Coordinates of C-alpha atoms and ligand atoms in Angstrom, one line a residue:
X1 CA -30.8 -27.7 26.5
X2 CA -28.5 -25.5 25.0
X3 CA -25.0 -26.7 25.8
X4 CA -25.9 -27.5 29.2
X5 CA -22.9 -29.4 31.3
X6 CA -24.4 -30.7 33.8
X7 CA -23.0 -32.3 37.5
X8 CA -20.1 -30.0 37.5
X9 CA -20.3 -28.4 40.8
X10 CA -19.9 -24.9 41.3
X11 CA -16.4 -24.1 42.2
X12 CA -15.4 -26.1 39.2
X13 CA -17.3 -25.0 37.3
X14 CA -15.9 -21.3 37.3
X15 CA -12.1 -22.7 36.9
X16 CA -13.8 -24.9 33.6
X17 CA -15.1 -21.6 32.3
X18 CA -14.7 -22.0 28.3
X19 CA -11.5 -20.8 26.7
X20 CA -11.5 -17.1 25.3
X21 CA -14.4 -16.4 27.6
X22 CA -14.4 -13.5 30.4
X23 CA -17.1 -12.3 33.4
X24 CA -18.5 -9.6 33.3
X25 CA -21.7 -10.1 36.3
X26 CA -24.0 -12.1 37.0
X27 CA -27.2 -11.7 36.0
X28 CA -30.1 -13.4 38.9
X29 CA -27.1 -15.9 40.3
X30 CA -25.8 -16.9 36.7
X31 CA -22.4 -15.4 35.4
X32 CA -22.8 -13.9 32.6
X33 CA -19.7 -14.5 29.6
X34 CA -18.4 -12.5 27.1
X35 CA -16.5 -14.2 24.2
X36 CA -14.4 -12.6 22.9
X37 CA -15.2 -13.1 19.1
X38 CA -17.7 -10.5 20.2
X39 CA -15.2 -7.7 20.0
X40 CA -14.5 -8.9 16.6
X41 CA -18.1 -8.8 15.8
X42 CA -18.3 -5.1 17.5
X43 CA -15.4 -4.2 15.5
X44 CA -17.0 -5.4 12.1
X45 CA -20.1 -2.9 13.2
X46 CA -17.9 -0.2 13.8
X47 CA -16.8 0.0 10.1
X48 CA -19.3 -0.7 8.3
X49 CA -21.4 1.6 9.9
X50 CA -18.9 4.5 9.2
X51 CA -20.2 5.1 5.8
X52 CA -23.5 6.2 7.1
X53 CA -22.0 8.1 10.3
X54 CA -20.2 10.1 7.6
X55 CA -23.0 10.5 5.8
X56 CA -25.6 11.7 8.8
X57 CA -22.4 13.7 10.2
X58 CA -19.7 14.4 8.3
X59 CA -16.5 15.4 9.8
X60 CA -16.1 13.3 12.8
X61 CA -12.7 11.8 12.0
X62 CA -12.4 8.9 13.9
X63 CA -15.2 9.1 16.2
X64 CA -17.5 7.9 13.7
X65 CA -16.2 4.4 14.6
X66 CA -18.0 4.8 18.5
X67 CA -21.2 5.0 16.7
X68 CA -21.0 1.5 15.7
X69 CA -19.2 0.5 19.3
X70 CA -22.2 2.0 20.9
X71 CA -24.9 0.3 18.7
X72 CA -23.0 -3.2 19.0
X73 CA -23.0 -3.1 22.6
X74 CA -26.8 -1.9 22.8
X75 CA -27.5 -4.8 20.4
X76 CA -25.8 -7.4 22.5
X77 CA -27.5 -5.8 25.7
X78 CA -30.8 -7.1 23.8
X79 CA -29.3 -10.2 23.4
X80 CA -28.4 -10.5 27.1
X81 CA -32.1 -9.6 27.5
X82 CA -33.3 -12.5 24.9
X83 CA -30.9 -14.8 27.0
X84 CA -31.8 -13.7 30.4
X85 CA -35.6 -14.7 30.2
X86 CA -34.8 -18.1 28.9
X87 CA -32.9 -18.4 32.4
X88 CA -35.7 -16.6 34.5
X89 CA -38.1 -19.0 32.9
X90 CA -35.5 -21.9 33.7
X91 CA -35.3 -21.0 37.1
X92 CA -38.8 -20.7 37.6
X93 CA -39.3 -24.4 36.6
X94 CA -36.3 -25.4 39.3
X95 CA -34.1 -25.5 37.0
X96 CA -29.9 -24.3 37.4
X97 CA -28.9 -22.1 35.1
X98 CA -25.0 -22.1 35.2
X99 CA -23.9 -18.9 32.6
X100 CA -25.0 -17.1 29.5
X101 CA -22.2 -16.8 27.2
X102 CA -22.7 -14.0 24.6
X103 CA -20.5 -14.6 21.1
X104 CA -20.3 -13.5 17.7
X105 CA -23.7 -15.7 16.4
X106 CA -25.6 -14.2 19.6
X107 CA -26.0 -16.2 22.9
X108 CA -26.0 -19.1 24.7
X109 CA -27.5 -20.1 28.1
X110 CA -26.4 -23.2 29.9
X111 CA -29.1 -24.7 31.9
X112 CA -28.6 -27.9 34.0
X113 CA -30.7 -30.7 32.8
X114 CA -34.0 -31.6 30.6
X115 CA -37.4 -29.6 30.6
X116 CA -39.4 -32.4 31.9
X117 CA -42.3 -31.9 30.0
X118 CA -43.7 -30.2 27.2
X119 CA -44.8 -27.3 28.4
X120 CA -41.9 -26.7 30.4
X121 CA -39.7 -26.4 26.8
X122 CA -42.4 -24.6 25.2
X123 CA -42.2 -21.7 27.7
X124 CA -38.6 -22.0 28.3
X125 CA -38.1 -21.4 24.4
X126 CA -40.2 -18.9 23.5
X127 CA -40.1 -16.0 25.5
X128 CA -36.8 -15.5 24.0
X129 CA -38.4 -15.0 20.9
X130 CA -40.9 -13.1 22.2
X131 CA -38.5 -10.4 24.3
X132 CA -36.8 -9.8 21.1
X133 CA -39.9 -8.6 19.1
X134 CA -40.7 -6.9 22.5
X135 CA -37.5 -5.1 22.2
X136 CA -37.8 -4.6 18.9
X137 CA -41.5 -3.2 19.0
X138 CA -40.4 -0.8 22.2
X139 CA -37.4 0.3 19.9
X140 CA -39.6 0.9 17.1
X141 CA -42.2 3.1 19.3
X142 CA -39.0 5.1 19.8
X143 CA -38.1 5.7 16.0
X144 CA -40.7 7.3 14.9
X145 CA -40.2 10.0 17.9
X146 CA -36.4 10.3 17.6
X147 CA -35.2 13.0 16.0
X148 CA -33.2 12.6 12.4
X149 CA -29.1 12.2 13.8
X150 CA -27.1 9.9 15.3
X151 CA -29.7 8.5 18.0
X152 CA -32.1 7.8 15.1
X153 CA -29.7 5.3 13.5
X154 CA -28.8 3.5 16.4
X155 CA -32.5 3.0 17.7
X156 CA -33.0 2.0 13.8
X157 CA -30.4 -0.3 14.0
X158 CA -32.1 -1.9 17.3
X159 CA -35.8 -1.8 15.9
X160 CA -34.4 -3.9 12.7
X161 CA -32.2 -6.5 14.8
X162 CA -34.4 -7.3 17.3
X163 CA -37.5 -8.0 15.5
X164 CA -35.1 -9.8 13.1
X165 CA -33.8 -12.0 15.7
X166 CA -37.4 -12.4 17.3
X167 CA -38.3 -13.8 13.9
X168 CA -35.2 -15.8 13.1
X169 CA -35.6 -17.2 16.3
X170 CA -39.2 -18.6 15.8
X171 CA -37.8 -20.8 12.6
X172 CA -38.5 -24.2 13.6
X173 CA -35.7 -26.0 13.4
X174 CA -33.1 -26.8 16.2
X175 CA -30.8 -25.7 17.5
X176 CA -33.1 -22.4 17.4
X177 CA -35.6 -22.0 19.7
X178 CA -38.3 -22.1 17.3
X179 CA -36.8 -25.6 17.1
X180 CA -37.8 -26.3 20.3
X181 CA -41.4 -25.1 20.5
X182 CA -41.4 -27.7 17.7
X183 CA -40.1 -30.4 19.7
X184 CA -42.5 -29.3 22.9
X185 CA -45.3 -29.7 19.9
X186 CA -44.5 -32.9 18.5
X187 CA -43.7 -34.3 22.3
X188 CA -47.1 -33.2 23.2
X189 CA -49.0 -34.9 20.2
X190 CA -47.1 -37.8 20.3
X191 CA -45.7 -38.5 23.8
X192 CA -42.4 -39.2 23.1
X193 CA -39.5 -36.8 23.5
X194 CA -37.4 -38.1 21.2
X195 CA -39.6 -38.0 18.2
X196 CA -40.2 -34.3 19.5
X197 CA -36.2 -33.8 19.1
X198 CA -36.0 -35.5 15.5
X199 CA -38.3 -33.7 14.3
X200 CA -36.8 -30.5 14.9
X201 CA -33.6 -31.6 14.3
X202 CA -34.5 -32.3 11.0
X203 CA -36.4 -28.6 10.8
X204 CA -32.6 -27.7 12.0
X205 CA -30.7 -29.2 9.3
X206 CA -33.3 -28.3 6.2
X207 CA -33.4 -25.0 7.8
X208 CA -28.9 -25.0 7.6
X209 CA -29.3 -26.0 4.0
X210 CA -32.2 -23.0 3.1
X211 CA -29.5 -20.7 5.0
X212 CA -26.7 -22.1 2.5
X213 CA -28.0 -21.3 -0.6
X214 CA -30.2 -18.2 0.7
X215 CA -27.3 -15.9 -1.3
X216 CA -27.7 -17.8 -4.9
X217 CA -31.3 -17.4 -4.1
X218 CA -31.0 -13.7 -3.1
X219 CA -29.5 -13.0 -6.7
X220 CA -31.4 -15.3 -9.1
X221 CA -35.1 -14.4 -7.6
X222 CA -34.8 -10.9 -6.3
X223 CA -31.2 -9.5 -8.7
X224 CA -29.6 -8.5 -5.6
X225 CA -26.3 -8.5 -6.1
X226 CA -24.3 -10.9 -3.4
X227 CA -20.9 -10.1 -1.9
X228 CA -18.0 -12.9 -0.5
X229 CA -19.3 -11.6 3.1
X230 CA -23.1 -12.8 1.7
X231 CA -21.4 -16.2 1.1
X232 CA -19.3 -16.4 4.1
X233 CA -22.3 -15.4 6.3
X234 CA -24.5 -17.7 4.9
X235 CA -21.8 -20.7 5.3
X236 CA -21.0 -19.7 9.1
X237 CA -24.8 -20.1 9.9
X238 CA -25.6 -22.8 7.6
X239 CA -22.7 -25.0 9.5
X240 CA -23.7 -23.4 13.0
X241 CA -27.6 -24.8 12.7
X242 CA -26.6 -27.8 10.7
X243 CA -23.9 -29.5 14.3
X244 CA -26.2 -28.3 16.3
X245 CA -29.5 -30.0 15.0
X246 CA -26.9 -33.1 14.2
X247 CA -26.2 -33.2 17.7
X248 CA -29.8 -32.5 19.0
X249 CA -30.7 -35.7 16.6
X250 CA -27.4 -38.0 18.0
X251 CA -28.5 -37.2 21.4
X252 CA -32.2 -38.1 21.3
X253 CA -31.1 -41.5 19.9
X254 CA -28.4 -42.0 22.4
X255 CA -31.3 -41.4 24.6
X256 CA -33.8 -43.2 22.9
X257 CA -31.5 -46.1 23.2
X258 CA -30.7 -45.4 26.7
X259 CA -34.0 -46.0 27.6
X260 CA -34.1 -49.9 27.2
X261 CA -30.5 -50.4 29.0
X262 CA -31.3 -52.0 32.5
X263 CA -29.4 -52.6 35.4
X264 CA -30.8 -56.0 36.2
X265 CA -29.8 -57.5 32.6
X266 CA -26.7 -56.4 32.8
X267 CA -25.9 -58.0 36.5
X268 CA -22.9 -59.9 36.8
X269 CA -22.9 -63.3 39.3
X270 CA -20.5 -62.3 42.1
X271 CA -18.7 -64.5 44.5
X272 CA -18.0 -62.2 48.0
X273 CA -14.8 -63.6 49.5
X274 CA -13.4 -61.8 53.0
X275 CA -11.0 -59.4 52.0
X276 CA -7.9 -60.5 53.7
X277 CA -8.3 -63.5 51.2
X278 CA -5.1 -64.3 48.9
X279 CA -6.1 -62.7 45.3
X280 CA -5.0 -65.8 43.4
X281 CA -7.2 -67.8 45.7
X282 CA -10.3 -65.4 45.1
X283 CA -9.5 -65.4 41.0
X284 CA -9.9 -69.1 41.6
X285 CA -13.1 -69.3 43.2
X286 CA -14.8 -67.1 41.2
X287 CA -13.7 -68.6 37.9
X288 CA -14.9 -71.9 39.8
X289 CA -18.4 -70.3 40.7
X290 CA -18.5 -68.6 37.4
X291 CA -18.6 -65.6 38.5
X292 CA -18.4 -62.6 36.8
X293 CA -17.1 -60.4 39.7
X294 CA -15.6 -60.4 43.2
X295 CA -16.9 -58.3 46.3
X296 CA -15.2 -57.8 49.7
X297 CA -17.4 -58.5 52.8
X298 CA -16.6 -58.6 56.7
X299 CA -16.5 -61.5 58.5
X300 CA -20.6 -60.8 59.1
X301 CA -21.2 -61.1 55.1
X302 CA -21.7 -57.4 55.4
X303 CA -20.0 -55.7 51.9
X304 CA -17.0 -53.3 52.1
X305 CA -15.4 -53.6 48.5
X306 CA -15.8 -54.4 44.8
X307 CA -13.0 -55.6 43.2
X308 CA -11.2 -53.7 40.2
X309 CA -11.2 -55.2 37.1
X310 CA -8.7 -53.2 36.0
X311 CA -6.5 -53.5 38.7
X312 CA -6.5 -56.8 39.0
X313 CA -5.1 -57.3 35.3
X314 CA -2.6 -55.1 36.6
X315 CA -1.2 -57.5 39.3
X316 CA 1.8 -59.7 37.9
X317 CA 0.1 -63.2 38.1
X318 CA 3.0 -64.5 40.1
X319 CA 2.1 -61.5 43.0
X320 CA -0.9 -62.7 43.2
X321 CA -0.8 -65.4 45.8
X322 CA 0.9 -63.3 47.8
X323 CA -1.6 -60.2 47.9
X324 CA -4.2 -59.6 49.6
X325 CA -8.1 -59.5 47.5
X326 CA -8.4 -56.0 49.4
X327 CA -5.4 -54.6 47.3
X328 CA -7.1 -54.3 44.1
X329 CA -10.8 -53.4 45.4
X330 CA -12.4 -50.0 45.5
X331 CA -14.0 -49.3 49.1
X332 CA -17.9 -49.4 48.9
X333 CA -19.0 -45.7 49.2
X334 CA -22.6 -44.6 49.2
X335 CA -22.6 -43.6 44.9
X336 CA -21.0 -47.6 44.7
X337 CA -24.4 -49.2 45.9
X338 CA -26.7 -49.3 43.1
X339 CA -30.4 -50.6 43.4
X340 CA -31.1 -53.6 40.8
X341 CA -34.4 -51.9 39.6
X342 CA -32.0 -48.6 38.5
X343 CA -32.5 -48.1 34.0
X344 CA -31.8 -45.9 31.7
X345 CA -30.9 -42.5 32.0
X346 CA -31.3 -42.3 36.1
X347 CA -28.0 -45.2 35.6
X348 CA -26.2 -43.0 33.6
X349 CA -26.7 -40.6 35.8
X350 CA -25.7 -42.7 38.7
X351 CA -22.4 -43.5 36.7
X352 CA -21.9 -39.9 36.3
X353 CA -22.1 -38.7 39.4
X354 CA -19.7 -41.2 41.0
X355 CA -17.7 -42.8 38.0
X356 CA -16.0 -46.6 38.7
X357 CA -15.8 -49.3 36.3
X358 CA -18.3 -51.7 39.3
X359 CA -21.0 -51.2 41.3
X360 CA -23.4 -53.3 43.7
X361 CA -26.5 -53.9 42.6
X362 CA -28.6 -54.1 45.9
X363 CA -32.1 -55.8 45.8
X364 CA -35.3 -54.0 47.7
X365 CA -34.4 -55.9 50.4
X366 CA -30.8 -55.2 51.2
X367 CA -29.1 -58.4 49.7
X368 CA -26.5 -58.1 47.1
X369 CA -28.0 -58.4 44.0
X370 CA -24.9 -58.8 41.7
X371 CA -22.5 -56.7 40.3
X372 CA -23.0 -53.9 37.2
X373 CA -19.3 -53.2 35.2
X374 CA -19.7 -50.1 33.4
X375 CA -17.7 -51.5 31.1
X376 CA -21.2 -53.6 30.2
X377 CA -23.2 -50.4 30.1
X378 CA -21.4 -48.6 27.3
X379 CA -21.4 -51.7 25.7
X380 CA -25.0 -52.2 25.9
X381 CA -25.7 -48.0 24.5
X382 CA -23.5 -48.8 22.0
X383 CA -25.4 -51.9 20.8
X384 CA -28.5 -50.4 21.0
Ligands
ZN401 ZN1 -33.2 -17.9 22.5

């Protein structure tokens, strides 16, 4: 899901709040951010709404500028709105929602982890969408009993960019979420996730190119004259969609590939040698054995620690007669015992949560399996 960073736990994750972001609540347990491009954004409103401040009514000297202020703020109380019922609808599936961050293209809500299935993303995407034209209907209702002034142009303004948003939003490409109503689609008629995420990735980035040459087409089919900001605009967006749906693509590869990497394959031979054992002596035997890796056990076989790698290339090799194998091993914790059966993304997981370069691999029935360097892993995503 939308930049989701998931494992970080909470207190960490409020001192890892993105740069140039601040608080301002929480909205049902998730802080809500405010970038602060936004004031830049607001500030853009402000002026060019002056002109028709000045024209509703005239003579309000520099006050014509909260007008705009107060309409970008209503606007981006919407988008909180929009935001907020992707993370209700989150939440009611079990998921975490960690913050909605609200910046100059809109919003963004980081929730932990993957919808699991396709209904899950379906739901989860569109009543963001949906909210929007809801706003935007409830807004419109309001228009047409608003007096002519001030109000009227503000509740205008509202009735326009929310049902433009709603719409926008409905596109079908990622990273929108019309992109992944898509993906829930093509998941649901064809089972597989990925294919689900290329396809709208590819909606994404033929949506990023439409966006880039949406001014030129502006002028040649309707003679509308387009201005630098048209160009700009449409170059800001274009990039925005095109990383996003490049990154949605790269990841459901990654994935895709992840799904064939198993644990077992990977399994290095280990020799266990007790732990008070010379290193040089342990380097020996294990070369002897041809084993791939070294684990500490206690005088009743039972495991206590996997030797570094790492830190064994770091012992001069004329220390190492004299050093005990326990010197360079990493003490067996519980996130250290792996079972052998463990593939794909759950191992990643695993690596994530508690990150070593080895693990034991542990059969059903509690005998050491082998040992799985993660070193092997990333090497086994990377080939594919
Ligand atoms: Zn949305």
């Amino acid at each position: 899901m939308s930049s989701s960073d998931p494992g970080d736990d909470r207190p960490e994750r409020r001192a890892q709040r993105p740069p140039g972001t601040f608080r301002i609540g929480s909205i049902a347990g998730s802080d809500v951010l405010v970038s602060s491009s936004w004031f830049l954004v607001a500030g853009l409103i402000a002026v060019l709404m002056a002109p028709r401040v000045d024209q509703i009514e005239p003579g309000l000297g520099a006050w014509k500028y909260l007008v705009g202020v107060v309409f970008a703020v209503a606007l981006y109380g919407a988008v909180l709105l929009h935001e907020a019922s992707h993370a209700v609808a989150a939440r009611r599936y079990g998921f975490q929602v960690h913050s909605i961050t609200l910046h100059f293209l809109g919003g963004v809500t980081a929730i932990e982890g993957e919808a699991r299935s396709p209904r899950q993303e379906f739901w989860i995407a569109v009543v963001g969408p949906v909210t929007s034209l809801v706003v935007g209907a409830a807004a419109l209702g309001l228009w047409f009993v608003t007096p002519e002034g001030l109000l009227l142009l503000v509740v205008e303004g509202l009735a326009g960019a929310n049902i433009l948003i709603g719409l926008l939003n409905l596109v079908p490409g990622l990273p929108l979420d019309g992109g992944r109503v898509l993906k829930a689609a093509v998941w649901k008629l064809t089972g597989h996730v990925e294919t689900g995420v290329v396809a709208a990735g590819w909606g994404g980035r033929v949506t990023a190119v439409a966006v880039l040459f949406y001014p030129v087409a502006q002028s040649a089919f309707f003679g509308v004259q387009t201005t630098v900001v048209d160009y700009v605009l449409s170059i800001v967006i274009a990039m925005f969609l095109w990383s996003g749906a490049t990154q949605a693509i790269m990841s459901a590869r990654i994935r895709s590939r992840l799904t064939r990497v198993v644990a077992r394959d990977l399994a290095r031979r280990t020799l266990a040698v007790p732990d008070d054992l010379p290193l040089a002596e342990a380097l020996r035997r294990a070369q002897e054995a041809q084993a791939g890796s070294i684990i500490t056990v206690t005088s009743g076989g039972a495991p206590v620690g996997v030797v570094d790698e790492a830190a064994v290339r770091a012992m001069p090799a004329d220390r190492r007669p004299w050093v005990a194998t326990s010197v360079v091993t990493r003490t067996l914790e519980a996130g250290l015992r792996l079972p052998v059966a463990i593939t794909g993304s759950e191992l990643v997981e695993a690596i994530r949560t508690t990150p070593a370069s080895e693990y034991l691999l542990m059969d059903a029935d509690g005998s050491i399996y082998g040992v799985l360097a993660t070193a092997d892993v990333e090497r086994a995503i990377r080939a594919g």
